[in-house]
Every structure is written in structure tokens, then in C-alpha cells.
Short mmCIF file of C-alpha atoms in Angstrom, two decimals:
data_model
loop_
_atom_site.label_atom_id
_atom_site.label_comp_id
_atom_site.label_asym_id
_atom_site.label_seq_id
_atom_site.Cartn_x
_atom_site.Cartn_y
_atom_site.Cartn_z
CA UNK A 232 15.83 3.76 -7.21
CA UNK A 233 17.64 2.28 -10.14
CA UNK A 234 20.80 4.76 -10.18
CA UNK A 235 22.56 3.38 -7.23
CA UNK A 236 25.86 0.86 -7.35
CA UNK A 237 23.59 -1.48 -5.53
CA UNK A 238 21.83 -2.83 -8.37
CA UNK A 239 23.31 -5.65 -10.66
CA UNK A 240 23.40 -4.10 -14.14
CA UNK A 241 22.48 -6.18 -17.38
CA UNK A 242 25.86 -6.59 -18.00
CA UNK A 243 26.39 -8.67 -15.15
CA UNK A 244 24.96 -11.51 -17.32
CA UNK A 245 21.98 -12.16 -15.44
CA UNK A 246 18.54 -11.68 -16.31
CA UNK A 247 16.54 -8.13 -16.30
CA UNK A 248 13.43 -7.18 -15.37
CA UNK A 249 10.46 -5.95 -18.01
CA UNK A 250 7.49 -3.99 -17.08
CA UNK A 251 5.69 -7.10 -18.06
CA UNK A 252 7.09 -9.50 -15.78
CA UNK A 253 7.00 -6.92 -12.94
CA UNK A 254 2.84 -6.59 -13.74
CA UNK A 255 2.80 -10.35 -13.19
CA UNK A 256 4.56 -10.70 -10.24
CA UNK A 257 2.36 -7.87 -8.65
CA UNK A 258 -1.06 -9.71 -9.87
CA UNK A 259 -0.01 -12.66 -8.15
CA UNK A 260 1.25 -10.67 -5.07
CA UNK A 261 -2.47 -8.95 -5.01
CA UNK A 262 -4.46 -12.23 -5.64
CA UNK A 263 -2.26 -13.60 -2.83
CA UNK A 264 -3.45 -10.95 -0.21
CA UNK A 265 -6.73 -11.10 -1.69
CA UNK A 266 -7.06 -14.74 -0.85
CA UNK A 267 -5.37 -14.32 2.37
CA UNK A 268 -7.60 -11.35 3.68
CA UNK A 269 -10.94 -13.21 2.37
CA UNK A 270 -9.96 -16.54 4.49
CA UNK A 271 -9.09 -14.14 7.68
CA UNK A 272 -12.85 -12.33 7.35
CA UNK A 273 -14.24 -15.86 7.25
CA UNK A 274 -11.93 -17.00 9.66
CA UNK A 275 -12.77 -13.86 12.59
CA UNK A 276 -16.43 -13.47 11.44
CA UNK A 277 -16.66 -17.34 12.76
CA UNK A 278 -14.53 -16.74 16.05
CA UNK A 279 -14.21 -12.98 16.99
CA UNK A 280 -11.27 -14.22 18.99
CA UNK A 281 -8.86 -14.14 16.46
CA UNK A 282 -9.21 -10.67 15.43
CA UNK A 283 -6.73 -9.37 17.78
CA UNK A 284 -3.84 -11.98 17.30
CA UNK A 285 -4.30 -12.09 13.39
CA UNK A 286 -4.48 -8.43 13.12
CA UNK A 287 -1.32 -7.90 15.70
CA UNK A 288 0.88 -10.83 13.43
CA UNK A 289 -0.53 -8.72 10.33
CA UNK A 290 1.01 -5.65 11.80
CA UNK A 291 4.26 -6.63 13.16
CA UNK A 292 4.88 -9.24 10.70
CA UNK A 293 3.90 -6.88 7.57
CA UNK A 294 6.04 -4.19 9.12
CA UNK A 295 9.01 -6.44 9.76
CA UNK A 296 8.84 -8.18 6.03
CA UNK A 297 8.62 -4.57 4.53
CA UNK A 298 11.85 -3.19 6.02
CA UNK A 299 13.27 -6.91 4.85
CA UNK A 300 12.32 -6.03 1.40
CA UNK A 301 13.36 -2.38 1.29
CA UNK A 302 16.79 -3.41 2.98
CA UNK A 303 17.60 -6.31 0.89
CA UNK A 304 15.89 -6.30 -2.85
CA UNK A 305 17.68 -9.22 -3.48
CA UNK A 306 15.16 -10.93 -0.65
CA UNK A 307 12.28 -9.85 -2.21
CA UNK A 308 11.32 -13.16 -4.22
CA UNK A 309 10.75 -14.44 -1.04
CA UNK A 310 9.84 -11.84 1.43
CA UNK A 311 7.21 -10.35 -1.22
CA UNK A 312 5.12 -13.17 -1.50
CA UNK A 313 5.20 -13.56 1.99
CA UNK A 314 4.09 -9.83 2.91
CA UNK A 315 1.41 -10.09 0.95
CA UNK A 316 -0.08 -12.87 2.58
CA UNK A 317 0.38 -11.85 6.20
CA UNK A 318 -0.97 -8.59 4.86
CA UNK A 319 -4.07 -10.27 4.12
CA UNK A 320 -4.30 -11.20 7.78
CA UNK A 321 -4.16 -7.21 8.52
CA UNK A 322 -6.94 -6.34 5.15
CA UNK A 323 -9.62 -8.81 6.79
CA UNK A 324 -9.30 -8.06 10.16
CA UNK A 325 -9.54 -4.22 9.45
CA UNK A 326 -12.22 -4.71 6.96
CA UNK A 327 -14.28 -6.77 8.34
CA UNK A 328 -14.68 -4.37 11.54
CA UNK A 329 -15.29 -1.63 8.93
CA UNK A 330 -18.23 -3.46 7.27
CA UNK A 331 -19.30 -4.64 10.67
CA UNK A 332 -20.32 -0.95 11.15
CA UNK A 333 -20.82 0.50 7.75
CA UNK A 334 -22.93 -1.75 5.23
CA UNK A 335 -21.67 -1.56 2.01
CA UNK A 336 -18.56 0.60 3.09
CA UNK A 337 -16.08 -2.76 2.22
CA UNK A 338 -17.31 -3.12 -1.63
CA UNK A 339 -17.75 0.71 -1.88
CA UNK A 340 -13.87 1.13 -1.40
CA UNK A 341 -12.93 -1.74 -3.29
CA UNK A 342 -14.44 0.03 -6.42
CA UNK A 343 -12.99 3.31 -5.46
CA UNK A 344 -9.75 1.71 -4.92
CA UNK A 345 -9.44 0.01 -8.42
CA UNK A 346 -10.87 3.65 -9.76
CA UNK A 347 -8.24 5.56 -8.51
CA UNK A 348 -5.69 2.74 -9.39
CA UNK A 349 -7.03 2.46 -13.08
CA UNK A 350 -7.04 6.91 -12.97
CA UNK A 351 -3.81 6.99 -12.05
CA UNK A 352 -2.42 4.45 -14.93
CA UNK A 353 -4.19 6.60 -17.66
CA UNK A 354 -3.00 10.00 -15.99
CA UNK A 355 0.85 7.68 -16.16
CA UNK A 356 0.10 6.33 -19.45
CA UNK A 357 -1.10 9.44 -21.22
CA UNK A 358 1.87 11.44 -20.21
CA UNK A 359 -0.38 13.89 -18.01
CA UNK A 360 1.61 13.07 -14.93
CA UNK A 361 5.35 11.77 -14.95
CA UNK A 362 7.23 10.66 -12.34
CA UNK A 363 9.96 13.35 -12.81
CA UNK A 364 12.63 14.23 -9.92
CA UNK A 365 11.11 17.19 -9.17
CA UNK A 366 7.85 15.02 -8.20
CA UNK A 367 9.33 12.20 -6.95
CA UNK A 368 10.67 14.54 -3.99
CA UNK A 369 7.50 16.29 -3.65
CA UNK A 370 5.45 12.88 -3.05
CA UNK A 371 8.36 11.28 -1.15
CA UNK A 372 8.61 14.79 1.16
CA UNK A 373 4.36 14.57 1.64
CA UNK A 374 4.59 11.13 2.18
CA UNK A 375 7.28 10.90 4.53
CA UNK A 376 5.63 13.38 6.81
CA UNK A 377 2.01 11.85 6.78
CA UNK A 378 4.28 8.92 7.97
CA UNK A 379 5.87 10.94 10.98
CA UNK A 380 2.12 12.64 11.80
CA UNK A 381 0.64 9.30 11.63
CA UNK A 382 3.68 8.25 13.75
CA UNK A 383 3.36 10.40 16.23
CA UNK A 384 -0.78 10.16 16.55
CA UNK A 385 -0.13 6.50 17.39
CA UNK A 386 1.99 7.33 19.73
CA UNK A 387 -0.49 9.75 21.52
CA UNK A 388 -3.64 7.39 20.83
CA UNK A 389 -1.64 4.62 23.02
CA UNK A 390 0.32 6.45 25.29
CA UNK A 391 -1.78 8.94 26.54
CA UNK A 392 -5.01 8.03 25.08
CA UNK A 393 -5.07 11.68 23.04
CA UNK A 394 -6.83 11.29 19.54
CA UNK A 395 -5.65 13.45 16.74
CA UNK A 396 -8.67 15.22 15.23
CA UNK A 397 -7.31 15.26 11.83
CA UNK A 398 -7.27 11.37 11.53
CA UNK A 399 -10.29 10.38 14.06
CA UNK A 400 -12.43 13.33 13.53
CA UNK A 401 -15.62 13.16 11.01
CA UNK A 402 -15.33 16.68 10.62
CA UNK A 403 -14.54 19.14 7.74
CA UNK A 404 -10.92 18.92 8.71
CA UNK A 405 -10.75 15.38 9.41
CA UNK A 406 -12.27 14.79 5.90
CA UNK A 407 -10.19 17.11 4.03
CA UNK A 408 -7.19 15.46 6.14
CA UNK A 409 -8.47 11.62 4.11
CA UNK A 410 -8.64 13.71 0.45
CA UNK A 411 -5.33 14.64 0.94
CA UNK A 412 -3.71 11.25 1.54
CA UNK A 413 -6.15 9.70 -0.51
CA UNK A 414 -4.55 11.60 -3.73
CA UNK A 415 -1.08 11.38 -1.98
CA UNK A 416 -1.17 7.93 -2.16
CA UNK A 417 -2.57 7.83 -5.48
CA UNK A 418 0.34 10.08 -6.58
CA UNK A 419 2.73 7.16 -5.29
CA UNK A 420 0.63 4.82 -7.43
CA UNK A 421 2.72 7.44 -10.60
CA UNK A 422 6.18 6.50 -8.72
CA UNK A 423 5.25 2.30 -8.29
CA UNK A 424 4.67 2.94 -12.30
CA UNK A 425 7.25 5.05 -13.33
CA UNK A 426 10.05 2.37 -11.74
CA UNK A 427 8.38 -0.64 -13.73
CA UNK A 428 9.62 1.79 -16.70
CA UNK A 429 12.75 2.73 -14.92
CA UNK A 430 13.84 -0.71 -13.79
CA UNK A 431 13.23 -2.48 -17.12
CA UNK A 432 15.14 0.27 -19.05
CA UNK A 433 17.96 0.39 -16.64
CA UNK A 434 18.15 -3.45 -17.05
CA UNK A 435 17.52 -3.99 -13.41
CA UNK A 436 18.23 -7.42 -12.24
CA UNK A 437 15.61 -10.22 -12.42
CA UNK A 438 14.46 -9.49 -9.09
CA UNK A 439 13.27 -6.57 -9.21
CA UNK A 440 10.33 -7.75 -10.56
CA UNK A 441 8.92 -8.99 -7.20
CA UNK A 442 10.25 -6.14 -5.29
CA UNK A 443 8.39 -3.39 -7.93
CA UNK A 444 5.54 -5.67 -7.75
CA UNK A 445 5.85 -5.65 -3.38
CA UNK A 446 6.14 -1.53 -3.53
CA UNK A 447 3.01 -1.58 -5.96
CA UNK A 448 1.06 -3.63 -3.30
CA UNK A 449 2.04 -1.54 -0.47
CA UNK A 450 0.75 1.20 -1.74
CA UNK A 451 -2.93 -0.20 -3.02
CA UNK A 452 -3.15 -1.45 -0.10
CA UNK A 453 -2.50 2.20 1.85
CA UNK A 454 -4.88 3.90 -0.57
CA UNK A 455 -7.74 0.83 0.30
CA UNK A 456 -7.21 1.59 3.46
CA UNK A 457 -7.40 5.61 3.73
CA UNK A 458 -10.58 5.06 1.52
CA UNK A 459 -12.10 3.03 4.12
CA UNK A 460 -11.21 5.56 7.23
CA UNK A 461 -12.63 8.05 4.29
CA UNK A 462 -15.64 6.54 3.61
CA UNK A 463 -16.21 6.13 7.25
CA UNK A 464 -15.86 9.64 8.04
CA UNK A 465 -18.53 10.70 5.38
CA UNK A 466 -20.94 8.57 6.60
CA UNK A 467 -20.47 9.11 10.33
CA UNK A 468 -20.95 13.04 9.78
CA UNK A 469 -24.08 11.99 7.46
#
């Protein structure tokens, strides 16, 4: 991320990123979709009615401020902040039908979710796992294609109203299908870490902070997520 011509080196004059200041910026990008989900799940659980318009400007309008980001770093000051609070419309929506139908299932993969997260940093930190080339193209390869499946499933699921066993089912398969991308996403959680390193010692510009911070929030929030669907599966094939 922090080899190409695109990025303003430190010798530009202008201010670089630390690993500290990217932390920050992705606390406060966290608290802000943690707000922003917990006033949507009062917000629906109230009027049921806005669960479909909230959770359709969550999609579309975390989708389109994503590609923002990724295309123009420079944005990401501004389009950060603002991801992570229309991704908070998308978090309560989707969790609150979750822990409509599973008690418990919500809080459950909160904890597992700050686990894995907290896992992950020591594995980092410790030196047990590194972020080399090697597995950068491994994750990115994985990930990329769980993308295209998932892709493609949605595709099917609206289209021709075909569900893909491997993401619906509570089955053996479906199950091992949610470990999988449960530790693929953790794996990304190595990569999100590794470029706080990477961006502070290649004296990324100032800016990078918040878009770091975004990438680290996009990915907690995939790994909440495929814990839920996770979750769910155990307990419907209980």
C-alpha cells in the first residue's frame, strides 16, 4: 500500500502519519458507528418501518463511501468518518433482526469480536504472524474470492431466488464455510496492523491516519458480522 508514487512522501514537507495517531482516528471511527448503530436499534425497535430504508442507505451509502475512500485516500478525513456512521445504520438494522431471533446472539459476538480482534494484535505484536508479501497475497487472493462467491450468491438469492448452501445452510458445511471467513477476516485484522507500521515508517502523509483507521473498521465490522451469521448457524442446527 505504501510503495506506490501515489503517496506524498515525508519529504514533501507535510505531516506523517504514526501508528499512534492512526489508533486514534480508528477509536473514534468505531465509537462513531457504535453510536450510530445503537441509535438505529432504538430507532427500528420503536418503528419496524425503518428497517428497510435505513438498512438499504446503510448498504448503498457504505458501499459508495468505501470505493470513495479506496479511490481517493486523500478523501478519507472526510469520507471515513462518514462511513462509519452510515455503517452504523447497516450494524443496527442487521443486529437487531439477529437478536430479534437469537437471545443473547448480539452480546455473544460482540465479545467474540473484540476476542479475535485483541488475538490477532498479540499473534501481530509477538511476531507469530507478520504481514509479509507472501501473506499479504495469500489473504488478499482468499479474500478476494469469498468476495466474488459472496458476489455471485447475491446475485442468485435475488435473481432467481437460489440460496447457496455454504452461506445459508446450518449444516456441517455451512458452518465450516463461517470458520473459514471468520479466521480470514481475522487474518486481514494482521494486514489493517501491519500498514499502521508500514505507513508510519514510510512517512505516509497525514492522512493516512483516517484512511488506516477506515480499512481497520471495515474489517471489524466484516468479522462482527460473519460471527453473527456464525453464531446463528450453531444455534439453528442446536
Amino acid at each position: 500500500m505504501f510503495r506506490s508514487g501515489t503517496l506524498t512522501s515525508a519529504a514533501s514537507g507535510g505531516q506523517t502519519m504514526t501508528v499512534s495517531g492512526a489508533m486514534a482516528k480508528a477509536a473514534f471511527l468505531l465509537v462513531l458507528a457504535l453510536v450510530s448503530a445503537g441509535l438505529t436499534w432504538n430507532a427500528v425497535a420503536s418503528n419496524p418501518a425503518l428497517g428497510m430504508p435505513l438498512l438499504l442507505v446503510g448498504v448503498i451509502g457504505g458501499l459508495v463511501l468505501s470505493l470513495a475512500t479506496a479511490f481517493k485516500r486523500e478523501w478519507s478525513p472526510v469520507t471515513a468518518p462518514m462511513y462509519a456512521l452510515v455503517e452504523g445504520l447497516f450494524l443496527g438494522v442487521v443486529s437487531l433482526r439477529y437478536g430479534s431471533q437469537f437471545d443473547g446472539i448480539v452480546f455473544q459476538a460482540v465479545v467474540l469480536t473484540v476476542a479475535v480482534a485483541v488475538a490477532m494484535l498479540a499473534l501481530y505484536t509477538l511476531g507469530v504472524i507478520r504481514p509479509t508479501e507472501r501473506f499479504r497475497a495469500i489473504v488478499f487472493s482468499a479474500t478476494l474470492g469469498v468476495a466474488l462467491f459472496y458476489l455471485v450468491a447475491m446475485v442468485l438469492q435475488l435473481g432467481f431466488k437460489i440460496e447457496v448452501p455454504l452461506i445459508h445452510s446450518s449444516g456441517m458445511l455451512g458452518i465450516g464455510f463461517s470458520l473459514f471467513v471468520v479466521a480470514l477476516a481475522g487474518f486481514n485484522l494482521i494486514i489493517d496492523f501491519g500498514d499502521f507500521e508500514a505507513g508510519e515508517q514510510a512517512g505516509a502523509p497525514r492522512y493516512m491516519e483516517w484512511y488506516c483507521g477506515f480499512a481497520l473498521l471495515v474489517t471489524l465490522v466484516w468479522l462482527y458480522i460473519e460471527i453473527l451469521r456464525l453464531l446463528s448457524k450453531l444455534r439453528s442446527s442446536d
